[in-house]
Amino acid sequence: MKYYKIVTYGCQMNEHESEKLCGILEKFNLTKTDDDAIADVIVFNTCTIRENAERRAYGNIGALKKLKKQNPEKIVAVGGCLPQQSGKADDLKAKFPFIDIIFGTHNLTEFENMLNRRLESGKKFIDISLDEYKMPIDVPVKRSTYPNAYVNVMFGCNNFCTYCIVPYVRGRERSRKPEDIVSEVKSLVESGYKEITLLGQNVDSYGKDLSPKVDFSSLLEQVAKIDGKFRLRFMSNHPKDVNQKLADTIKNNDKICNSIHFPVQSGSTRVLALMNRRYTREDYLKKIKMLRKTVKDIAITTDIMVGFPMETEKDFKDSLTLLKKVKYDGAFTFVYSKRSGTKAYSMDGHVPEDTKKQRIVKLVAIQNNVNKKLAKKYLGKTVEVLVDEFNTDCGYYMGRDERGKAIHFSSNENIVGQFVNVKITKANGISIYGEIV
Ligand code: 5AD
Ligand code: SF4
């Protein structure tokens, strides 16, 4: 065996888990490739948050049938959130009998054993562990996002928003010990990483399960005390739990970026109640006010969806007015997708597909308009940018300022991983451009 390929479909959590799977695969002395034909092991690290992520995985796995027939020695593994969903492992097995290994999110650490067992015995393995209290930690990580690094602070979710599959595929909340998180971040900073993103499905619940209890703000303070120049980000927060203490912590620690991902989901109080979000539009707007009052020029981004069951035109308009009012620095916009096993799945009043489509187009148009206006505010400013990558398509380096805004600029030297000051010279559309000063 020489090569492996990994396909990733989901969120940052899923992306980071792929880095762990790569770490495990490289213990087998395999090298990464993008070529199905030469890969000896192909791993699909799936996502099931929306139907299209699931459909893409099914399509990609199905496309391997011919190659696997020609070369039965090739090992095909399917992991992640999709097989962890009730009934899906059996469904995958029935549709694609050529799959060699099926594993879930709770037993990612078992992947190494499963691959060993498969290599030794030639037999297929399905292992969707029910031990939802296990954490996928203490495995080698092959990082692929330098100068940024993801660090898990907790796993699972207890919130049960009625549209969301995550609590069913990722189990209950469990937190890593603060000292383990601090020591991981320390070693990343020492080895040259410049931006650390702390990950959890709902970071505001961090530490509630630990004894003694620790809260997320205290964890942030501890991490921000680590020596060296680096930026600290975190995601995601739940608006019901964000409080003054968190805002003060952002304000008082230079390393913590003035930026927060603050998913609203809907601008309608009636829909928010149906979603079990446990805040109203007014509560949410009050917290936006508090964040902006406490942290000067804080960047606020969001997730928002259209077409939740029973969403009326009036509810939808409430989302539009919210976007106009808040003027987010970025919004991830989604069409509600039915997920079996969730409460919303069996609600009445599912919105017709064409209505959903019309609504998403309007929503995106409004946010695009906001993006353009906010980009203009950057014109003439000089900001500190951490250089992420060279984009071969457009020929520019790309980096982000503390607020998370993507900025493009030229350089004759390779400056990936450096902090540079960039003066913004062009901000006509959504992308902004500048010159190093
Ligand atoms: N349909 C559409 N979007 C969803 N999200 C979560 N579940 C669904 C669903 N069933 C969105 C939410 C969440 C983001 C990660 O994905 O906006 O914040
Ligand atoms: Fe991430 Fe949720 Fe998709 Fe799983 S289902 S990969 S937790 S977005």
Short mmCIF file of C-alpha atoms and ligand atoms in Angstrom, two decimals:
data_model
loop_
_atom_site.label_atom_id
_atom_site.label_comp_id
_atom_site.label_asym_id
_atom_site.label_seq_id
_atom_site.Cartn_x
_atom_site.Cartn_y
_atom_site.Cartn_z
CA MET A 1 0.00 0.00 0.00
CA LYS A 2 1.29 3.43 -0.96
CA TYR A 3 -1.46 6.03 -1.24
CA TYR A 4 -4.65 7.18 0.46
CA LYS A 5 -7.34 9.61 -0.51
CA ILE A 6 -9.72 11.38 1.85
CA VAL A 7 -12.93 13.18 0.91
CA THR A 8 -14.37 15.69 3.39
CA TYR A 9 -17.92 17.04 3.28
CA GLY A 10 -18.86 18.95 6.42
CA CYS A 11 -18.16 21.65 8.93
CA GLN A 12 -14.88 22.67 10.62
CA MET A 13 -15.39 19.85 13.14
CA ASN A 14 -15.62 17.38 10.26
CA GLU A 15 -12.63 18.97 8.52
CA HIS A 16 -10.57 18.66 11.69
CA GLU A 17 -11.63 15.03 12.07
CA SER A 18 -10.34 14.44 8.54
CA GLU A 19 -6.99 15.81 9.74
CA LYS A 20 -7.09 13.15 12.47
CA LEU A 21 -7.97 10.42 9.97
CA CYS A 22 -5.02 11.57 7.80
CA GLY A 23 -2.81 11.33 10.90
CA ILE A 24 -3.95 7.74 11.41
CA LEU A 25 -3.52 6.85 7.71
CA GLU A 26 0.01 8.23 7.69
CA LYS A 27 0.88 5.82 10.53
CA PHE A 28 0.44 3.16 7.84
CA ASN A 29 3.16 4.97 5.81
CA LEU A 30 0.64 6.05 3.21
CA THR A 31 0.94 9.28 1.21
CA LYS A 32 -2.00 11.51 0.32
CA THR A 33 -3.29 11.64 -3.25
CA ASP A 34 -6.38 13.01 -5.00
CA ASP A 35 -6.39 10.24 -7.55
CA ASP A 36 -8.98 7.46 -7.02
CA ALA A 37 -7.13 5.23 -9.47
CA ILE A 38 -3.88 5.01 -7.48
CA ALA A 39 -5.30 5.32 -3.94
CA ASP A 40 -5.04 2.06 -1.98
CA VAL A 41 -7.35 3.37 0.74
CA ILE A 42 -10.19 5.82 0.07
CA VAL A 43 -11.97 7.38 3.06
CA PHE A 44 -15.22 9.33 2.82
CA ASN A 45 -15.64 11.51 5.89
CA THR A 46 -19.33 12.30 5.47
CA CYS A 47 -21.74 14.96 6.71
CA THR A 48 -25.48 14.67 7.14
CA ILE A 49 -26.55 18.16 8.19
CA ARG A 50 -28.47 18.76 4.94
CA GLU A 51 -29.72 16.44 2.27
CA ASN A 52 -27.32 17.75 -0.38
CA ALA A 53 -24.22 16.86 1.69
CA GLU A 54 -25.64 13.37 2.07
CA ARG A 55 -26.54 13.12 -1.61
CA ARG A 56 -23.02 14.12 -2.65
CA ALA A 57 -21.51 11.41 -0.45
CA TYR A 58 -23.86 8.75 -1.85
CA GLY A 59 -22.96 9.88 -5.38
CA ASN A 60 -19.21 9.82 -4.77
CA ILE A 61 -19.27 6.43 -3.06
CA GLY A 62 -21.43 4.94 -5.85
CA ALA A 63 -19.00 6.24 -8.47
CA LEU A 64 -16.29 3.95 -7.05
CA LYS A 65 -18.17 0.75 -7.86
CA LYS A 66 -16.39 0.10 -11.16
CA LEU A 67 -12.91 0.85 -9.85
CA LYS A 68 -13.45 -1.38 -6.83
CA LYS A 69 -14.61 -4.19 -9.11
CA GLN A 70 -11.45 -3.85 -11.21
CA ASN A 71 -9.29 -3.69 -8.12
CA PRO A 72 -10.89 -5.44 -5.11
CA GLU A 73 -7.74 -4.80 -3.06
CA LYS A 74 -8.62 -1.12 -2.86
CA ILE A 75 -10.05 -0.38 0.60
CA VAL A 76 -13.14 1.84 0.76
CA ALA A 77 -14.04 3.32 4.16
CA VAL A 78 -17.03 5.49 5.02
CA GLY A 79 -17.03 7.44 8.28
CA GLY A 80 -18.37 10.59 9.87
CA CYS A 81 -21.87 11.77 10.66
CA LEU A 82 -23.85 9.98 7.96
CA PRO A 83 -23.28 6.37 9.10
CA GLN A 84 -23.73 7.49 12.70
CA GLN A 85 -27.36 8.39 11.92
CA SER A 86 -29.83 5.67 12.83
CA GLY A 87 -30.29 3.13 9.99
CA LYS A 88 -27.80 4.78 7.64
CA ALA A 89 -24.94 2.29 8.14
CA ASP A 90 -27.24 -0.55 7.05
CA ASP A 91 -28.49 1.52 4.16
CA LEU A 92 -24.93 2.20 2.97
CA LYS A 93 -24.06 -1.48 3.31
CA ALA A 94 -27.11 -2.50 1.27
CA LYS A 95 -26.57 0.09 -1.48
CA PHE A 96 -22.80 -0.29 -1.70
CA PRO A 97 -21.83 -3.84 -0.65
CA PHE A 98 -18.27 -3.13 -1.76
CA ILE A 99 -17.58 -0.81 1.21
CA ASP A 100 -14.91 -2.38 3.45
CA ILE A 101 -15.14 -0.27 6.59
CA ILE A 102 -17.98 1.77 8.06
CA PHE A 103 -17.39 3.80 11.20
CA GLY A 104 -19.01 6.77 12.95
CA THR A 105 -18.11 9.93 14.82
CA HIS A 106 -18.04 8.25 18.24
CA ASN A 107 -15.45 5.68 17.26
CA LEU A 108 -13.10 7.63 15.00
CA THR A 109 -10.23 6.55 17.25
CA GLU A 110 -11.07 2.93 16.35
CA PHE A 111 -10.38 3.56 12.67
CA GLU A 112 -6.76 2.45 13.03
CA ASN A 113 -7.80 -0.89 14.59
CA MET A 114 -10.49 -1.41 11.97
CA LEU A 115 -8.03 -0.82 9.15
CA ASN A 116 -5.55 -3.22 10.76
CA ARG A 117 -8.26 -5.85 11.18
CA ARG A 118 -9.34 -5.39 7.56
CA LEU A 119 -5.74 -5.75 6.34
CA GLU A 120 -5.08 -8.84 8.44
CA SER A 121 -8.32 -10.73 7.86
CA GLY A 122 -9.59 -9.36 4.56
CA LYS A 123 -13.04 -9.21 6.20
CA LYS A 124 -15.35 -6.20 6.15
CA PHE A 125 -16.09 -4.14 9.26
CA ILE A 126 -19.00 -2.07 10.42
CA ASP A 127 -18.51 -0.50 13.78
CA ILE A 128 -20.91 2.22 14.80
CA SER A 129 -20.01 2.42 18.45
CA LEU A 130 -22.75 3.53 20.81
CA ASP A 131 -20.27 4.91 23.30
CA GLU A 132 -21.23 8.49 22.83
CA TYR A 133 -19.15 9.60 25.80
CA LYS A 134 -15.89 8.73 24.12
CA MET A 135 -13.96 11.66 22.64
CA PRO A 136 -12.04 11.45 19.37
CA ILE A 137 -8.79 12.69 20.94
CA ASP A 138 -5.28 11.33 21.46
CA VAL A 139 -4.80 10.46 17.81
CA PRO A 140 -2.09 11.87 15.55
CA VAL A 141 -3.22 14.93 13.57
CA LYS A 142 -1.94 15.69 10.09
CA ARG A 143 -2.78 19.39 9.86
CA SER A 144 -3.63 20.93 6.51
CA THR A 145 -4.66 24.49 7.35
CA TYR A 146 -1.36 26.18 8.33
CA PRO A 147 -1.05 28.93 9.65
CA ASN A 148 -4.45 28.15 11.21
CA ALA A 149 -5.11 25.23 13.50
CA TYR A 150 -8.31 23.78 14.88
CA VAL A 151 -8.48 22.61 18.46
CA ASN A 152 -11.50 20.73 19.84
CA VAL A 153 -12.69 21.98 23.19
CA MET A 154 -15.82 19.85 23.41
CA PHE A 155 -17.91 17.36 21.49
CA GLY A 156 -21.64 16.78 21.12
CA CYS A 157 -24.66 18.95 21.69
CA ASN A 158 -27.54 18.96 24.20
CA ASN A 159 -29.66 21.69 22.64
CA PHE A 160 -31.94 19.75 20.31
CA CYS A 161 -32.90 22.55 17.93
CA THR A 162 -35.82 20.91 16.16
CA TYR A 163 -34.25 21.04 12.66
CA CYS A 164 -30.88 19.66 13.64
CA ILE A 165 -29.43 16.18 13.31
CA VAL A 166 -26.22 16.97 15.23
CA PRO A 167 -27.35 15.84 18.71
CA TYR A 168 -28.33 12.48 17.21
CA VAL A 169 -25.04 11.86 15.41
CA ARG A 170 -22.61 13.46 17.83
CA GLY A 171 -24.13 12.52 21.18
CA ARG A 172 -24.19 14.46 24.42
CA GLU A 173 -21.92 17.33 25.38
CA ARG A 174 -18.54 16.38 26.78
CA SER A 175 -15.65 18.77 27.39
CA ARG A 176 -11.92 18.27 27.27
CA LYS A 177 -9.97 19.27 30.35
CA PRO A 178 -8.73 22.89 30.20
CA GLU A 179 -5.12 21.81 30.89
CA ASP A 180 -5.19 19.48 27.86
CA ILE A 181 -6.53 22.25 25.63
CA VAL A 182 -3.95 24.74 26.91
CA SER A 183 -1.13 22.28 26.35
CA GLU A 184 -2.28 21.51 22.78
CA VAL A 185 -2.49 25.21 21.94
CA LYS A 186 0.92 25.86 23.53
CA SER A 187 2.59 23.24 21.40
CA LEU A 188 0.85 24.51 18.24
CA VAL A 189 2.01 28.07 18.91
CA GLU A 190 5.52 26.85 19.66
CA SER A 191 5.61 25.01 16.36
CA GLY A 192 4.62 28.15 14.42
CA TYR A 193 0.81 28.20 14.10
CA LYS A 194 -0.47 31.77 14.16
CA GLU A 195 -4.22 31.36 14.51
CA ILE A 196 -6.03 28.92 16.75
CA THR A 197 -9.76 28.22 16.38
CA LEU A 198 -11.37 26.52 19.36
CA LEU A 199 -14.15 24.23 18.18
CA GLY A 200 -17.31 23.01 19.82
CA GLN A 201 -20.91 22.60 18.68
CA ASN A 202 -21.92 25.07 21.38
CA VAL A 203 -18.81 26.46 23.04
CA ASP A 204 -20.90 28.36 25.58
CA SER A 205 -21.72 25.02 27.23
CA TYR A 206 -18.02 24.29 27.66
CA GLY A 207 -17.03 22.87 31.04
CA LYS A 208 -20.52 22.33 32.47
CA ASP A 209 -19.77 18.59 32.63
CA LEU A 210 -16.33 18.98 34.24
CA SER A 211 -15.57 18.91 37.90
CA PRO A 212 -14.66 21.45 39.04
CA LYS A 213 -16.85 23.32 36.54
CA VAL A 214 -15.09 25.77 34.20
CA ASP A 215 -16.81 28.22 31.90
CA PHE A 216 -15.85 29.09 28.34
CA SER A 217 -14.73 32.63 29.20
CA SER A 218 -12.26 31.25 31.77
CA LEU A 219 -10.95 28.78 29.22
CA LEU A 220 -10.47 31.63 26.72
CA GLU A 221 -8.58 33.64 29.34
CA GLN A 222 -6.26 30.70 30.04
CA VAL A 223 -5.56 30.10 26.36
CA ALA A 224 -5.04 33.82 25.68
CA LYS A 225 -2.31 33.89 28.36
CA ILE A 226 -0.10 31.56 26.32
CA ASP A 227 3.10 33.35 25.18
CA GLY A 228 3.76 34.20 21.55
CA LYS A 229 2.00 36.17 18.82
CA PHE A 230 -1.12 34.36 17.71
CA ARG A 231 -4.83 34.98 17.15
CA LEU A 232 -7.55 33.19 19.02
CA ARG A 233 -10.97 32.44 17.47
CA PHE A 234 -13.78 30.15 18.52
CA MET A 235 -17.02 28.72 17.20
CA SER A 236 -19.97 28.25 17.49
CA ASN A 237 -21.84 30.23 20.12
CA HIS A 238 -25.51 29.92 20.99
CA PRO A 239 -27.29 33.27 21.34
CA LYS A 240 -29.25 32.05 24.37
CA ASP A 241 -25.96 31.58 26.28
CA VAL A 242 -23.80 34.48 25.10
CA ASN A 243 -23.34 36.90 28.01
CA GLN A 244 -21.60 40.04 29.18
CA LYS A 245 -18.72 37.98 30.63
CA LEU A 246 -17.88 36.57 27.20
CA ALA A 247 -18.03 40.03 25.62
CA ASP A 248 -15.75 41.42 28.38
CA THR A 249 -13.33 38.54 27.83
CA ILE A 250 -13.13 39.33 24.11
CA LYS A 251 -12.62 43.01 24.89
CA ASN A 252 -9.94 42.48 27.55
CA ASN A 253 -7.69 40.03 25.71
CA ASP A 254 -5.75 41.30 22.70
CA LYS A 255 -5.18 37.81 21.31
CA ILE A 256 -8.90 37.07 21.11
CA CYS A 257 -10.16 38.35 17.76
CA ASN A 258 -12.90 40.98 17.80
CA SER A 259 -15.22 38.65 16.02
CA ILE A 260 -18.06 36.28 16.84
CA HIS A 261 -20.13 33.76 14.90
CA PHE A 262 -23.64 34.32 16.25
CA PRO A 263 -26.14 32.05 14.45
CA VAL A 264 -29.64 33.53 14.49
CA GLN A 265 -31.40 30.91 12.26
CA SER A 266 -34.54 33.06 11.81
CA GLY A 267 -35.67 36.63 12.40
CA SER A 268 -39.14 35.56 13.50
CA THR A 269 -39.86 34.94 17.17
CA ARG A 270 -42.63 32.52 16.19
CA VAL A 271 -40.26 30.41 14.06
CA LEU A 272 -37.49 30.61 16.70
CA ALA A 273 -39.95 29.05 19.19
CA LEU A 274 -40.80 26.27 16.71
CA MET A 275 -37.05 25.72 16.30
CA ASN A 276 -36.61 25.44 20.10
CA ARG A 277 -33.94 28.14 20.03
CA ARG A 278 -34.99 29.57 23.41
CA TYR A 279 -34.56 33.26 22.53
CA THR A 280 -36.79 35.82 20.83
CA ARG A 281 -35.89 38.25 18.07
CA GLU A 282 -35.79 40.97 20.73
CA ASP A 283 -33.49 38.96 23.06
CA TYR A 284 -31.18 38.36 20.13
CA LEU A 285 -31.08 42.03 19.10
CA LYS A 286 -30.36 43.04 22.71
CA LYS A 287 -27.32 40.74 22.72
CA ILE A 288 -26.11 42.22 19.43
CA LYS A 289 -26.34 45.64 21.07
CA MET A 290 -24.45 44.41 24.12
CA LEU A 291 -21.68 42.86 21.97
CA ARG A 292 -21.29 46.00 19.87
CA LYS A 293 -21.32 48.24 22.93
CA THR A 294 -18.67 46.19 24.73
CA VAL A 295 -16.30 45.24 21.90
CA LYS A 296 -15.40 48.12 19.60
CA ASP A 297 -15.96 47.27 15.94
CA ILE A 298 -16.71 43.58 16.62
CA ALA A 299 -17.40 41.55 13.47
CA ILE A 300 -20.61 39.54 13.74
CA THR A 301 -21.43 36.69 11.37
CA THR A 302 -24.43 34.40 11.34
CA ASP A 303 -26.23 31.31 10.05
CA ILE A 304 -29.79 31.80 8.84
CA MET A 305 -32.21 29.49 7.06
CA VAL A 306 -35.39 29.87 5.03
CA GLY A 307 -38.32 27.51 4.68
CA PHE A 308 -38.55 26.02 8.16
CA PRO A 309 -41.94 24.24 8.52
CA MET A 310 -44.80 26.71 8.92
CA GLU A 311 -42.61 29.71 7.99
CA THR A 312 -45.08 32.26 6.59
CA GLU A 313 -44.35 35.22 4.29
CA LYS A 314 -44.51 37.40 7.39
CA ASP A 315 -41.96 35.22 9.23
CA PHE A 316 -39.70 35.29 6.20
CA LYS A 317 -39.95 39.09 6.02
CA ASP A 318 -38.85 39.19 9.66
CA SER A 319 -35.64 37.43 8.57
CA LEU A 320 -35.12 39.95 5.77
CA THR A 321 -35.60 42.92 8.09
CA LEU A 322 -33.24 41.36 10.61
CA LEU A 323 -30.46 41.05 8.01
CA LYS A 324 -31.00 44.69 7.02
CA LYS A 325 -31.02 45.84 10.61
CA VAL A 326 -28.01 43.89 11.95
CA LYS A 327 -25.84 44.24 8.83
CA TYR A 328 -23.82 41.11 9.46
CA ASP A 329 -20.19 40.93 8.39
CA GLY A 330 -21.08 37.64 6.76
CA ALA A 331 -24.01 35.25 6.68
CA PHE A 332 -24.19 31.56 5.82
CA THR A 333 -27.60 31.16 4.26
CA PHE A 334 -29.39 27.82 4.07
CA VAL A 335 -32.56 26.28 2.74
CA TYR A 336 -34.23 24.17 5.43
CA SER A 337 -33.59 20.50 4.77
CA LYS A 338 -35.76 17.73 6.23
CA ARG A 339 -33.69 15.41 8.47
CA SER A 340 -35.36 12.21 9.53
CA GLY A 341 -35.32 11.64 13.28
CA THR A 342 -35.59 15.36 14.14
CA LYS A 343 -38.73 16.97 15.58
CA ALA A 344 -39.21 19.29 12.60
CA TYR A 345 -39.30 16.29 10.26
CA SER A 346 -42.74 15.32 11.50
CA MET A 347 -44.12 18.86 11.86
CA ASP A 348 -47.04 20.00 9.71
CA GLY A 349 -46.75 22.77 7.18
CA HIS A 350 -43.62 21.92 5.23
CA VAL A 351 -42.87 24.78 2.82
CA PRO A 352 -43.00 23.92 -0.91
CA GLU A 353 -39.59 23.69 -2.62
CA ASP A 354 -40.25 26.53 -5.07
CA THR A 355 -41.24 28.88 -2.24
CA LYS A 356 -38.03 27.97 -0.42
CA LYS A 357 -36.04 28.69 -3.59
CA GLN A 358 -37.67 32.11 -4.07
CA ARG A 359 -36.99 32.97 -0.44
CA ILE A 360 -33.32 32.01 -0.48
CA VAL A 361 -32.71 34.12 -3.59
CA LYS A 362 -34.19 37.18 -1.87
CA LEU A 363 -32.29 36.52 1.34
CA VAL A 364 -28.95 36.12 -0.45
CA ALA A 365 -29.54 39.30 -2.48
CA ILE A 366 -30.05 41.33 0.68
CA GLN A 367 -26.93 39.95 2.34
CA ASN A 368 -24.87 40.55 -0.82
CA ASN A 369 -25.93 44.15 -0.71
CA VAL A 370 -24.87 44.42 2.93
CA ASN A 371 -21.53 42.73 2.12
CA LYS A 372 -20.82 45.26 -0.64
CA LYS A 373 -21.64 48.23 1.58
CA LEU A 374 -19.50 46.92 4.43
CA ALA A 375 -16.59 46.16 2.08
CA LYS A 376 -16.59 49.85 1.00
CA LYS A 377 -16.00 50.89 4.61
CA TYR A 378 -12.58 49.26 4.36
CA LEU A 379 -11.38 51.57 1.54
CA GLY A 380 -8.26 53.51 2.57
CA LYS A 381 -7.87 51.67 5.88
CA THR A 382 -4.70 49.80 6.84
CA VAL A 383 -5.28 46.49 8.59
CA GLU A 384 -3.08 43.73 9.98
CA VAL A 385 -3.53 40.59 7.93
CA LEU A 386 -2.45 37.03 8.64
CA VAL A 387 -1.53 35.53 5.26
CA ASP A 388 -3.36 32.23 4.72
CA GLU A 389 -2.49 31.14 1.20
CA PHE A 390 -1.47 31.97 -2.33
CA ASN A 391 -4.41 31.59 -4.65
CA THR A 392 -3.10 30.23 -7.94
CA ASP A 393 -6.42 30.96 -9.72
CA CYS A 394 -6.37 34.72 -9.17
CA GLY A 395 -2.61 35.14 -8.60
CA TYR A 396 -3.05 36.94 -5.26
CA TYR A 397 -2.15 36.13 -1.70
CA MET A 398 -5.19 35.89 0.56
CA GLY A 399 -5.30 36.62 4.25
CA ARG A 400 -7.71 37.81 6.91
CA ASP A 401 -7.81 40.69 9.30
CA GLU A 402 -8.78 40.27 12.94
CA ARG A 403 -12.45 40.67 11.97
CA GLY A 404 -12.15 37.70 9.61
CA LYS A 405 -12.48 39.74 6.41
CA ALA A 406 -10.74 38.11 3.43
CA ILE A 407 -8.25 40.47 1.78
CA HIS A 408 -6.29 39.91 -1.45
CA PHE A 409 -2.89 41.41 -2.29
CA SER A 410 0.34 40.74 -4.22
CA SER A 411 3.77 39.86 -2.96
CA ASN A 412 7.02 38.80 -4.62
CA GLU A 413 8.01 36.62 -1.70
CA ASN A 414 6.19 33.70 -0.14
CA ILE A 415 4.65 35.27 2.95
CA VAL A 416 2.18 32.56 3.97
CA GLY A 417 2.00 32.45 7.77
CA GLN A 418 3.23 36.03 8.27
CA PHE A 419 1.44 39.03 9.68
CA VAL A 420 1.57 41.98 7.25
CA ASN A 421 -0.03 45.40 7.14
CA VAL A 422 -2.23 45.91 4.11
CA LYS A 423 -3.73 49.18 2.87
CA ILE A 424 -7.09 48.61 1.19
CA THR A 425 -7.18 50.09 -2.31
CA LYS A 426 -10.17 48.42 -3.95
CA ALA A 427 -13.48 47.33 -2.47
CA ASN A 428 -16.01 47.44 -5.30
CA GLY A 429 -17.62 44.07 -4.85
CA ILE A 430 -17.60 41.52 -2.09
CA SER A 431 -13.85 40.83 -2.37
CA ILE A 432 -11.43 43.45 -1.21
CA TYR A 433 -7.90 44.15 -2.42
CA GLY A 434 -4.94 46.03 -1.04
CA GLU A 435 -1.21 46.64 -1.01
CA ILE A 436 1.31 45.64 1.61
CA VAL A 437 2.65 48.77 3.37
N1 5AD B 1 -31.53 22.40 7.20
C1 5AD B 1 -30.87 23.52 6.81
N2 5AD B 1 -29.88 24.05 7.51
C2 5AD B 1 -29.51 23.45 8.66
N3 5AD B 1 -28.57 23.76 9.56
C3 5AD B 1 -28.60 22.83 10.54
N4 5AD B 1 -29.56 21.91 10.28
C4 5AD B 1 -30.14 22.29 9.12
C5 5AD B 1 -31.21 21.76 8.35
N5 5AD B 1 -31.89 20.67 8.72
C6 5AD B 1 -27.72 24.95 9.47
C7 5AD B 1 -27.87 25.85 10.69
C8 5AD B 1 -26.60 25.63 11.44
C9 5AD B 1 -25.63 25.38 10.32
C10 5AD B 1 -24.37 24.70 10.75
O1 5AD B 1 -26.37 24.57 9.43
O2 5AD B 1 -28.00 27.17 10.25
O3 5AD B 1 -26.24 26.75 12.23
FE1 SF4 B 2 -20.57 18.83 11.00
FE2 SF4 B 2 -23.15 18.52 11.57
FE3 SF4 B 2 -22.23 17.89 9.16
FE4 SF4 B 2 -21.66 16.38 11.26
S1 SF4 B 2 -23.68 16.73 10.41
S2 SF4 B 2 -20.22 17.07 9.68
S3 SF4 B 2 -21.48 17.93 12.88
S4 SF4 B 2 -22.26 19.92 10.05
#
